[in-house]
Short mmCIF file of C-alpha atoms in Angstrom, two decimals:
data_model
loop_
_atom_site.label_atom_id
_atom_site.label_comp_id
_atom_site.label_asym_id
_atom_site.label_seq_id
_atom_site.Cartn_x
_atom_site.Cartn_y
_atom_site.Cartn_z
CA UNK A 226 165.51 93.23 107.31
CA UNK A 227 162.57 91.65 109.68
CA UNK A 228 160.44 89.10 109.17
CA UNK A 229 156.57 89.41 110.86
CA UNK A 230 155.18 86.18 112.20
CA UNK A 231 151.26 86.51 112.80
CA UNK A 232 149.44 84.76 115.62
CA UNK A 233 145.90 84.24 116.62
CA UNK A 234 145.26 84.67 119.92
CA UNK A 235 144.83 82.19 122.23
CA UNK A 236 146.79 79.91 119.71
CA UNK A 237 150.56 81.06 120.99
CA UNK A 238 153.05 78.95 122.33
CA UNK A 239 153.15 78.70 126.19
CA UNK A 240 156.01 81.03 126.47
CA UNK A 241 154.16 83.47 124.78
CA UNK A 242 151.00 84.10 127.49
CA UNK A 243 152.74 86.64 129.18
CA UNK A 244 153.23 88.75 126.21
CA UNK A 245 149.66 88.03 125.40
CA UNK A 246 148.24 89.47 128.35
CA UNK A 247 149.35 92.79 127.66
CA UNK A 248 147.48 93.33 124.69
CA UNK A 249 144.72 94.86 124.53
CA UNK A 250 141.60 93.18 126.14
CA UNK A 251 139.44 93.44 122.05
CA UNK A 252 142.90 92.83 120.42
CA UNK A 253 142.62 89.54 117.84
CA UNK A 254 145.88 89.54 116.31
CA UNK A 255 149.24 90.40 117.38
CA UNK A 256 152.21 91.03 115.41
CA UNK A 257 155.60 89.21 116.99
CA UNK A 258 158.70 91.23 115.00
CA UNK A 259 162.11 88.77 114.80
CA UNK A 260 164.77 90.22 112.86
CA UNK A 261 166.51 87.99 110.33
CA UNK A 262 169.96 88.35 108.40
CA UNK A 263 169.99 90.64 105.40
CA UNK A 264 171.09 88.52 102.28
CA UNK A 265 173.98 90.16 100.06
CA UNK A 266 174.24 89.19 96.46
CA UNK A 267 177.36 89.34 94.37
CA UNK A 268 177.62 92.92 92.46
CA UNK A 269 176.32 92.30 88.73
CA UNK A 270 176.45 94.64 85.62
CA UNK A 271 174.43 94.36 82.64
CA UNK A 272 175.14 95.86 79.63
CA UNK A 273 174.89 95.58 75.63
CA UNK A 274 175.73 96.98 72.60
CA UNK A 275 174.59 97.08 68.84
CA UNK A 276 176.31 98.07 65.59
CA UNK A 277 174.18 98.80 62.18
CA UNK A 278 174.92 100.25 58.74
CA UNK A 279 173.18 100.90 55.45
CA UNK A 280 175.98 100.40 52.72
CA UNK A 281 176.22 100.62 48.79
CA UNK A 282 179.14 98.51 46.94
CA UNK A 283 180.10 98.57 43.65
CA UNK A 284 181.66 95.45 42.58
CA UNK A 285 183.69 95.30 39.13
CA UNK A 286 182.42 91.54 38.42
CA UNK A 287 179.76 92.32 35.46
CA UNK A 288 179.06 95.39 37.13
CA UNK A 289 177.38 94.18 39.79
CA UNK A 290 175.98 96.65 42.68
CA UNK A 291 174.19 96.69 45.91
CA UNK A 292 172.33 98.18 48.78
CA UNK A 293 171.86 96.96 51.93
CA UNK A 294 170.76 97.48 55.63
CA UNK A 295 172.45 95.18 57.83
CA UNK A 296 172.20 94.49 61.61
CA UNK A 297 175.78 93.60 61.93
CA UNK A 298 176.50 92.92 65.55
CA UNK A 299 174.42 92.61 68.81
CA UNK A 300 176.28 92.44 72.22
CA UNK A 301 175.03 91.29 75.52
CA UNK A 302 177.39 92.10 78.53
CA UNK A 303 177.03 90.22 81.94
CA UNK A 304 180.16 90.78 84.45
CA UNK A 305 179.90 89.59 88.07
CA UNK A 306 182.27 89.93 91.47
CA UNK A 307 182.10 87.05 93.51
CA UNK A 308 185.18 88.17 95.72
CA UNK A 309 187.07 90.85 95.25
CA UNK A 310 190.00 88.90 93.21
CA UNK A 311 187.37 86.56 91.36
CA UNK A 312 185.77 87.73 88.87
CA UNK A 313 183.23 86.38 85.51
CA UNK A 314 182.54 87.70 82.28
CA UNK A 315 179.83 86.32 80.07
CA UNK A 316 179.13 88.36 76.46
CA UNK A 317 177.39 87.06 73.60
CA UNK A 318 176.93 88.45 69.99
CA UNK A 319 174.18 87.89 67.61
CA UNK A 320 175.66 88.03 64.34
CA UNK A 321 172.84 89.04 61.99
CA UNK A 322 174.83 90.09 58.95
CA UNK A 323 178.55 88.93 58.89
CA UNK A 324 178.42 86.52 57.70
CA UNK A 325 175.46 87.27 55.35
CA UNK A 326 172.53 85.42 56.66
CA UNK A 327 174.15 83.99 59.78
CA UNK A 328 171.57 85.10 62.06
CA UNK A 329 173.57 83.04 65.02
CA UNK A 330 173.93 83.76 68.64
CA UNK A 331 177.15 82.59 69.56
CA UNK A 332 179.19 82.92 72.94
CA UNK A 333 181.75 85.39 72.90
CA UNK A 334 183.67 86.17 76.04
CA UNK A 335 183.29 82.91 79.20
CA UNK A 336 185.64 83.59 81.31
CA UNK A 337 186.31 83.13 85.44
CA UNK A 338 189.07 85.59 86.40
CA UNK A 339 191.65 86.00 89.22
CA UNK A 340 192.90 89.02 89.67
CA UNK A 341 195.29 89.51 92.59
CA UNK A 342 196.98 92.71 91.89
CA UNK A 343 198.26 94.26 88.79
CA UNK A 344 201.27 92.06 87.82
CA UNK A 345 199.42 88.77 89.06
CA UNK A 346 196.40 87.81 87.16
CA UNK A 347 194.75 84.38 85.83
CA UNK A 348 191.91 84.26 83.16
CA UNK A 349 190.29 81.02 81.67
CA UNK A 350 187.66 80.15 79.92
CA UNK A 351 187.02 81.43 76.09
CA UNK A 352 188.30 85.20 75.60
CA UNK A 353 190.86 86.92 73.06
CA UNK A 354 194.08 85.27 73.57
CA UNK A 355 197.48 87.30 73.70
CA UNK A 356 197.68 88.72 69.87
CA UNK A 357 197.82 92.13 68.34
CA UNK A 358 195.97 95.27 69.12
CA UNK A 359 193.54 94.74 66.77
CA UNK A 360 192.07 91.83 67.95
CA UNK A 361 192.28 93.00 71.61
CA UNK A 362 190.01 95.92 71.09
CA UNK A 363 187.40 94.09 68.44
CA UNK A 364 185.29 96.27 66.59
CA UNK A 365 183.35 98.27 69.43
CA UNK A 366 186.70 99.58 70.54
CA UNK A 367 188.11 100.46 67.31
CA UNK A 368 188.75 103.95 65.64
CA UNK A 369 187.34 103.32 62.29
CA UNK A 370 184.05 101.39 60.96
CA UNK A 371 185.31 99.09 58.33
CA UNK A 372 187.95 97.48 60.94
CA UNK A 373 189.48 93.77 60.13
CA UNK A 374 189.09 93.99 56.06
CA UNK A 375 192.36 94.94 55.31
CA UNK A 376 193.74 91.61 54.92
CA UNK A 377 196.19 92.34 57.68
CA UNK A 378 194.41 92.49 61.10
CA UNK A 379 192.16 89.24 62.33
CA UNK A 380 194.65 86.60 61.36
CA UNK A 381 195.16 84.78 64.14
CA UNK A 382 193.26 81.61 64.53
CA UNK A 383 190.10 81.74 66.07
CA UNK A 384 187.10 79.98 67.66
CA UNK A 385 184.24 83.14 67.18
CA UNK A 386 185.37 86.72 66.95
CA UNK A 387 188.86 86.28 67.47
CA UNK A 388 188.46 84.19 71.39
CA UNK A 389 189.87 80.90 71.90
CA UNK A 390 189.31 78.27 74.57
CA UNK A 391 191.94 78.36 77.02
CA UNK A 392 193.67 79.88 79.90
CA UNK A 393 196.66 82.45 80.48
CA UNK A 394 198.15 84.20 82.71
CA UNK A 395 198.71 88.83 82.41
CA UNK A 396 200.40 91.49 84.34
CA UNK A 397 201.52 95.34 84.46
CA UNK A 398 204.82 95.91 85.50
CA UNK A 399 205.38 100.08 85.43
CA UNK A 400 205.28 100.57 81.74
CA UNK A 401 205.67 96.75 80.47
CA UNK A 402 202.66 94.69 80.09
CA UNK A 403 203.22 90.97 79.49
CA UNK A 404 200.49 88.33 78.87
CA UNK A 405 201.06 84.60 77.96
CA UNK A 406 199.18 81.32 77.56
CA UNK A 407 197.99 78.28 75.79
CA UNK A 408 195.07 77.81 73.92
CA UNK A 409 192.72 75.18 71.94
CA UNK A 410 193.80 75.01 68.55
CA UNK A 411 190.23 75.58 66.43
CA UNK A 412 188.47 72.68 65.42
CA UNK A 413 190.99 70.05 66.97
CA UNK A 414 189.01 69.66 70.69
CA UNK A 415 189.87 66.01 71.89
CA UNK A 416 193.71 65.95 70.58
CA UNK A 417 197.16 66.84 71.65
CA UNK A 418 197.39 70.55 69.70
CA UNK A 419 197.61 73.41 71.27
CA UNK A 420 198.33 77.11 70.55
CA UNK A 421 200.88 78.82 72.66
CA UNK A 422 200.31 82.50 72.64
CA UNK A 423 202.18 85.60 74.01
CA UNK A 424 202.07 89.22 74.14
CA UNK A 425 204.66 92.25 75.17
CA UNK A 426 203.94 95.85 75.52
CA UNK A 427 205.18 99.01 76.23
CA UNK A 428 203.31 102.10 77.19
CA UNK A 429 205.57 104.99 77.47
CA UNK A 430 203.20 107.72 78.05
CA UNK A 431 200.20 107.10 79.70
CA UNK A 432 199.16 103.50 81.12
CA UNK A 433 196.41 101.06 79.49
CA UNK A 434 195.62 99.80 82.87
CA UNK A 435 194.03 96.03 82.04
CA UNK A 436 193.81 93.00 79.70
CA UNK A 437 191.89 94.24 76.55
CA UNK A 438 192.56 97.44 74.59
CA UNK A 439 190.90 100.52 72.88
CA UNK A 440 192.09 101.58 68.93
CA UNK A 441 191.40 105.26 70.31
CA UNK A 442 190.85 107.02 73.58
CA UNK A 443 189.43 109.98 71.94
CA UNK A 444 191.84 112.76 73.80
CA UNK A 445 190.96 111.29 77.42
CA UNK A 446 194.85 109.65 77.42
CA UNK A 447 198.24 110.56 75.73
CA UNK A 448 199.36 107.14 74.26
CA UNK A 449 202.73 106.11 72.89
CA UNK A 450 202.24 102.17 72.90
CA UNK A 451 204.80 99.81 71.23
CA UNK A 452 203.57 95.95 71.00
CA UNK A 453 204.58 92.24 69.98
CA UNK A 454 202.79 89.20 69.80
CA UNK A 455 203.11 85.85 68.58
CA UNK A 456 201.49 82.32 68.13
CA UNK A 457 202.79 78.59 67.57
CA UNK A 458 201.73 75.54 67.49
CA UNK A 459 204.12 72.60 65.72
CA UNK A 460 205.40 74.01 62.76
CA UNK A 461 203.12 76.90 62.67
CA UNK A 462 203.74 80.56 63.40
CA UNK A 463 202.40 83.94 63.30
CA UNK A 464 204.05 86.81 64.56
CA UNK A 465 202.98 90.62 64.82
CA UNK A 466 203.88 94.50 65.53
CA UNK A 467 201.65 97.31 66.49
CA UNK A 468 201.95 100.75 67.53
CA UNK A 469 199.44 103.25 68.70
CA UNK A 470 200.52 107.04 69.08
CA UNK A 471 197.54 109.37 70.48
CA UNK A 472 198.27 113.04 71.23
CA UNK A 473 196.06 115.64 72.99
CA UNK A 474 197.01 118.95 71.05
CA UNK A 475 194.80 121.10 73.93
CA UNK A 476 192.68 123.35 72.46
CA UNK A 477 193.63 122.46 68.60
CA UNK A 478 191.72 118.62 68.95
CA UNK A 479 193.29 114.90 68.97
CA UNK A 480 195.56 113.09 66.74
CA UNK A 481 195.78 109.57 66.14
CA UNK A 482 198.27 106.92 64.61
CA UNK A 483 198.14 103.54 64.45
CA UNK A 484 199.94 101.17 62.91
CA UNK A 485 200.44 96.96 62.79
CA UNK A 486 202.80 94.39 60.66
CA UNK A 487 201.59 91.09 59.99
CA UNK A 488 203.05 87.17 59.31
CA UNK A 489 201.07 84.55 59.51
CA UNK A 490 203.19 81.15 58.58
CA UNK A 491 200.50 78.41 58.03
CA UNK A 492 198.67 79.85 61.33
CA UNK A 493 195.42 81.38 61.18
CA UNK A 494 196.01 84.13 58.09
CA UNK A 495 193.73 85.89 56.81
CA UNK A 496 192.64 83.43 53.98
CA UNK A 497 193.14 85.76 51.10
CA UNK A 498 189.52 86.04 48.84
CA UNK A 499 188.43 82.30 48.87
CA UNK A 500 190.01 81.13 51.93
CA UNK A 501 193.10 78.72 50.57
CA UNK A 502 195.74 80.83 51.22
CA UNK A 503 197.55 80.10 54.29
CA UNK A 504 200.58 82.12 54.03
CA UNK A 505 200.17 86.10 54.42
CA UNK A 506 201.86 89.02 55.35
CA UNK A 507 201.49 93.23 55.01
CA UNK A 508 200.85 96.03 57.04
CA UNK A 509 198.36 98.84 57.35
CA UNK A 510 198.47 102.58 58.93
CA UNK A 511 196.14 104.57 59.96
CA UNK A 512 195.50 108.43 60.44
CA UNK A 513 192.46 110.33 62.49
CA UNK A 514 192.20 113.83 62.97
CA UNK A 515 189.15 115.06 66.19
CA UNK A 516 188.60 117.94 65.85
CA UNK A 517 188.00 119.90 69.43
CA UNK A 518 184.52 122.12 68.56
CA UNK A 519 181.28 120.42 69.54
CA UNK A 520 178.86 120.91 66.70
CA UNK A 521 175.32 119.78 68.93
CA UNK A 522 176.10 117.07 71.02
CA UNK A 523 179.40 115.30 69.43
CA UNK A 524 182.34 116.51 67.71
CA UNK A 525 183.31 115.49 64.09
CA UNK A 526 186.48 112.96 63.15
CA UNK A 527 188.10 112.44 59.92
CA UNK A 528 190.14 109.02 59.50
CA UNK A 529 192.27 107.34 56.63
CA UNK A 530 193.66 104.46 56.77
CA UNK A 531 195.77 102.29 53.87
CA UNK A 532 196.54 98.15 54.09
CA UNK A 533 198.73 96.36 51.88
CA UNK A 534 198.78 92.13 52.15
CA UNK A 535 200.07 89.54 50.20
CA UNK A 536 198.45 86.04 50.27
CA UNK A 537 200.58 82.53 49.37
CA UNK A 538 199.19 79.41 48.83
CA UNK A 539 202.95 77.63 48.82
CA UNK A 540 203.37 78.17 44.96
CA UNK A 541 203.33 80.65 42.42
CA UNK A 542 199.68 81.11 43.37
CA UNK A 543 199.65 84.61 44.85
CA UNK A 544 198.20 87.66 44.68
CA UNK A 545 198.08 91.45 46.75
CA UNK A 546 195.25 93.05 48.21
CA UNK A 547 195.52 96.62 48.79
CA UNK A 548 192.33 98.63 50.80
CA UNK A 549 191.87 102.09 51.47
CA UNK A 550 189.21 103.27 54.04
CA UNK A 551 188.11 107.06 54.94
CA UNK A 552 185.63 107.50 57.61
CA UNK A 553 184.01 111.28 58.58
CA UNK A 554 182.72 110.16 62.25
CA UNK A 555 180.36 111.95 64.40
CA UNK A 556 181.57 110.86 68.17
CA UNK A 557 178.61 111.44 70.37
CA UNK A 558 180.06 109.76 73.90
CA UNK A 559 182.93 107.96 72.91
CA UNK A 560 182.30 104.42 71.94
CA UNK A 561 178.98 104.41 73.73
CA UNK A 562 177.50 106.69 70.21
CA UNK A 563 178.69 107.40 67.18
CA UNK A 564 177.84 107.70 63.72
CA UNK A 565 179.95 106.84 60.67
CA UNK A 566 180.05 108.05 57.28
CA UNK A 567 182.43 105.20 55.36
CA UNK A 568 184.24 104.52 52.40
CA UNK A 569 186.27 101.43 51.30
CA UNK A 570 187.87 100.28 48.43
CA UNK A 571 189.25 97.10 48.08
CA UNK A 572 191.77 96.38 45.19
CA UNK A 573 192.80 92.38 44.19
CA UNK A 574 195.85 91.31 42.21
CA UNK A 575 194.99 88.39 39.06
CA UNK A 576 192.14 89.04 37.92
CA UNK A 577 190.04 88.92 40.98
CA UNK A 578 187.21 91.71 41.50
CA UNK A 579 187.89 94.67 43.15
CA UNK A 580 184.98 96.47 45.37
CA UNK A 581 184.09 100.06 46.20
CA UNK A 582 181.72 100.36 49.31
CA UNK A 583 180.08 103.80 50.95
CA UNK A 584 177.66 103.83 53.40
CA UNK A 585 176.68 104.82 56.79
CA UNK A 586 176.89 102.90 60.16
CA UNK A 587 175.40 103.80 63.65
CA UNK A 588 177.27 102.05 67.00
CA UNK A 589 175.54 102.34 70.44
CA UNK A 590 176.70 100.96 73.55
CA UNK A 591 175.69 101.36 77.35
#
């Protein structure tokens, strides 16, 4: 990189007559060439992501239905290198639809990372603490639309989108993946609470290398991935179980298990249908099927998936919730574009409604 000074003659500094003399006798200007440092920013990546759906539900309380089109999640992505082991993420969502008439912009992911090698690694800031799968892929990364309305997955307390304020510390050792660390208890900034949070995992086939998870990997890895995780803080607990199986069957497509137990002691929970219930546990599993053909420019998936919770409120105030979800999916490039042709039917214990949704929901990413 240079940087042109320009001179008028007869103006230039003493030292500089000599050079003036050689110019040209009609010459007015000259040009004087110094070279100057080139300056080297930090690499930066943008990126962003958005997630809509038209959907129809059928409610059973007086027979109530709907239609809507909803705008349900806009993602901004910023990550930056200042050195090669430090690192910073900043992602925001605009939550235009969940909940209904939010229309927020809230910070999702602030977080300055150390990264040393693969077993040594430092995050802090606000990001998904240690906790199950499901939370550590979030809804861009998971295998089916309707993902954390189960009553099962999402429990864990939260600040926005399942992150917390804190810091902890991660690492891959061969197939074992450990992650630990304490964490702002939501709502309680300025006292003594805190969540401790931790996180084991084995991955007996292929490695996850990294932090935060996928629900699928569409074919590209052979997963057999066995996990635990659990939060406290005083006399409050939650504790779960997941397991992801993914097989490449070579020419005859992709198959996909997944499955997670949940128990949420006074801790986060789910909340059961109005929120008071602050004991829960159940489970959920889930089935997809890719098929290998492309049919124009994706390739068609079919998904079930069945969840079963129970909600507690510390008496004989309880009730189930079972769901059932079946998704045909059109995967364009993986998570960066699909299409999603959803059903969901939720079905409440007591006396409380039960719901029937279908509908059809477009994610794009880059």
């Amino acid at each position: 990189m240079t940087t042109k000074i320009r001179t008028q003659k007869g103006r230039a500094p003493l030292l500089g007559l000599a050079a003036l003399a050689l110019l040209p006798a009609g010459g007015a200007m000259a040009d004087i060439t110094i070279p100057t440092p080139a300056v080297t920013l930090p690499p930066i990546s943008i990126g962003a992501g958005m997630r809509s759906s038209f959907t129809h539900t059928d409610a059973t309380v007086d027979s109530n239905s709907s239609n809507d089109f909803a705008l349900d999640s806009v993602r901004l992505y910023v990550n930056g290198s200042i050195l090669p082991q430090i690192k910073f993420t900043f992602d925001t969502e605009y939550t235009g639809s969940a909940p209904a008439g939010s229309n927020t912009v809230e910070v999702l992911d602030a977080i300055a990372r150390f990264e040393f090698s693969d077993k040594l690694n430092f995050w802090g800031g606000r990001f998904l603490p240690p906790s199950d799968r499901s939370n550590l892929y979030g809804p861009y990364y998971a295998n089916n639309w309707k993902v954390y309305e189960d009553g099962v997955q999402d429990g864990y307390p939260m600040e926005a989108s399942g992150r917390d304020n804190g810091a902890a510390y991660w690492g891959q050792f061969g197939i074992l993946k450990v992650s630990a660390g304490v964490f702002d208890t939501p709502g309680t900034t300025g006292k003594s609470e805190v969540i401790s949070a931790a996180r084991l995992q084995l991955d007996f086939w292929d490695p996850e290398p990294g932090y935060y998870l996928n629900g699928t990997y569409y074919g590209e890895k052979d997963i057999l991935a066995v996990g635990v995780a659990g939060q406290t803080e005083a006399d409050k607990h939650a504790f779960t179980a997941d397991l992801l199986m993914e097989k490449k069957l070579g020419n005859a497509g992709v198959v996909s298990f997944e499955s997670e137990y949940a128990r949420y002691d006074k801790l986060g929970g789910y909340g059961g249908f109005d929120g008071s219930y602050t004991d829960s546990n159940g489970y959920y599993a889930l089935l997809a099927y890719l098929f290998p053909q492309q049919v124009g420019i994706g390739k068609f998936q079919l998904l079930g998936k069945y969840g079963t919770a129970k909600f507690d409120a510390g008496d004989a105030d309880e009730y189930r919730q079972r769901t059932a979800e079946f998704d045909l999916n059109y995967v364009i490039k993986t998570f960066n574009a699909r299409l999603s042709l959803f059903y969901k039917g939720a079905y409440l214990e007591g006396g409380l409604p039960d719901s029937r949704q279908v509908g059809l929901g477009v994610q794009l990413q880059m």
